[in-house]
Amino acid sequence: MEKSANAEEYKKMSLEQAKSSVNSESESSFSISENTTASGTGLSEKTPVCKEVGTPKSRKEFEDDDLVKGSSSCGEDTLSKKTKLDAEIVPEQKGAGDDKGISKKRKRESDDVPKDEPSTGDGTQKKRKIELEDVPEKQKSLEEGHSSAVAAHYNELQEVGLEKRSQSRIFYLRNFNNWMKSVLIGEFLEKVRQKKTRDITVLDLGCGKGGDLLKWKKGRINKLVCTDIADVSIKQCQQRYEDMKNRRNNEYIFSAEFITADCSKELLVDKLRDPGMCFDICSCQFVCHYSFESYEQADMMLKNACERLNPGGYFIGTTPNSFELIRRLEASETESFGNEIYTVKFQKKGDYPLFGCKYDFNLEGVVDVPEFLVYFPLLIEMAKKYNMTLIYKKTFLEFYEEKIKNNENKILLKRMQALEPYPANETSKLASEKVNDYEHAEKYMKNSQARLPLGTLSKSEWEATSIYLVFAFEKQQ
């Protein structure tokens, strides 16, 4: 009983602490007392089930992958909700999927972060001298360690072909998260177009290998700046862009700029070809949580994301929902939780500092790096420094239920193969062989008159993707 009460206590963490931390630029912490009560374990949400998805004959039509400073002159939840996720998907011919999927930023849903430290010099008689001389180097290593670990992880990730990607256990999970990003990006590009019809400029903060390039192409933007901590990822992103340009001979495509940088420690404005450039959208997909190792890093990330936005511009993204992570942690018997697809491991329970609350996240074959909790009320408070106001925040479940009502989004969901056909036909097999992983789909079939096959995610995949939320901030005049 006391476990989920601890989670509820975290959720009610005083906003005054966040304000105090921001105002004093200190790294306050909040300790959850271990003497409260509550109930329940496991997920508070069911798995998505959609009617009539139409069975693709193969998975190979997935197009892209990845499942992820200075003064400006640009101008100045309820998680207990049950998931039903029923939506009629209009049958349609299968087509190429959009771009990448989840854990990318893990962006990969993957990308930037911070990590370990080195040792100092040795020797005994020169101990004092060595300590004094090594302080700068030692501090530098401490500061760069975590970021280096993240960059190294994504630099070492191997590119895989479409065929191998289609055989992944998390094929549908990646596509589902990719669909979420596509809908979010499309919605806010449309909002920008209601204000201006030309010269739309976008900053992709933590772009990974370029999983969202096609989304920006379809959004008819004019200029894109891609930045990521991993140099190999940036090179692959640039190559993907060049390939895209070459494939579309006479078709217009946005101009692009590619920057390798740790956006939690470096000013992007110093690296731009045009230091006076301003943006209409900053997209930060599955990445901003890496910067919450310290106040300074989180503030630098926000400075890069928001300071160069035009008035009326948007900072949009996806990030783990810290309330949901803590709820699942407190419901667990150990310091970790997850399933065969993903695992989250904390160092300890009960003490969740506002900055530097590290946990290890692993998503099958895509992400395996440390991340940090983002206490969302704190993010809202910190963003005010850059004249940003929160206009949108929803869990993945809430976002899905809202956007699936739109017929174009349903068709896109089908085209991107973002849900798995259930039951499998005679020539295919289900992604999961785990007992009861499709129990929700079985029940839905029995209790409805839906035409088969259904569109769904296995329970294991839904558990993994339902730890996220989407958000959007707007730059005030």
PDB file of C-alpha atoms in Angstrom, residues 74-76 309-313 386-391 473-477:
ATOM      1  CA  CYS A  74      13.882  36.920 -32.594  1.00  0.00           C
ATOM      2  CA  GLY A  75      11.424  38.749 -30.375  1.00  0.00           C
ATOM      3  CA  GLU A  76      10.305  38.201 -27.409  1.00  0.00           C
ATOM      4  CA  LEU A 309      12.069  30.928 -31.642  1.00  0.00           C
ATOM      5  CA  ASN A 310       9.981  33.561 -33.393  1.00  0.00           C
ATOM      6  CA  PRO A 311       7.066  35.006 -31.383  1.00  0.00           C
ATOM      7  CA  GLY A 312       4.247  32.491 -31.825  1.00  0.00           C
ATOM      8  CA  GLY A 313       6.769  29.716 -32.499  1.00  0.00           C
ATOM      9  CA  TYR A 386      12.461  32.094 -22.356  1.00  0.00           C
ATOM     10  CA  ASN A 387       8.949  33.490 -22.591  1.00  0.00           C
ATOM     11  CA  MET A 388       7.409  30.074 -23.242  1.00  0.00           C
ATOM     12  CA  THR A 389       3.924  29.007 -22.166  1.00  0.00           C
ATOM     13  CA  LEU A 390       2.734  25.403 -22.050  1.00  0.00           C
ATOM     14  CA  ILE A 391      -0.221  24.950 -24.394  1.00  0.00           C
ATOM     15  CA  PHE A 473       5.090  25.268 -25.606  1.00  0.00           C
ATOM     16  CA  GLU A 474       4.382  28.530 -27.455  1.00  0.00           C
ATOM     17  CA  LYS A 475       6.677  31.575 -27.573  1.00  0.00           C
ATOM     18  CA  GLN A 476       4.832  34.620 -26.325  1.00  0.00           C
ATOM     19  CA  GLN A 477       4.927  38.009 -28.052  1.00  0.00           C
TER      20      GLN A 477
END
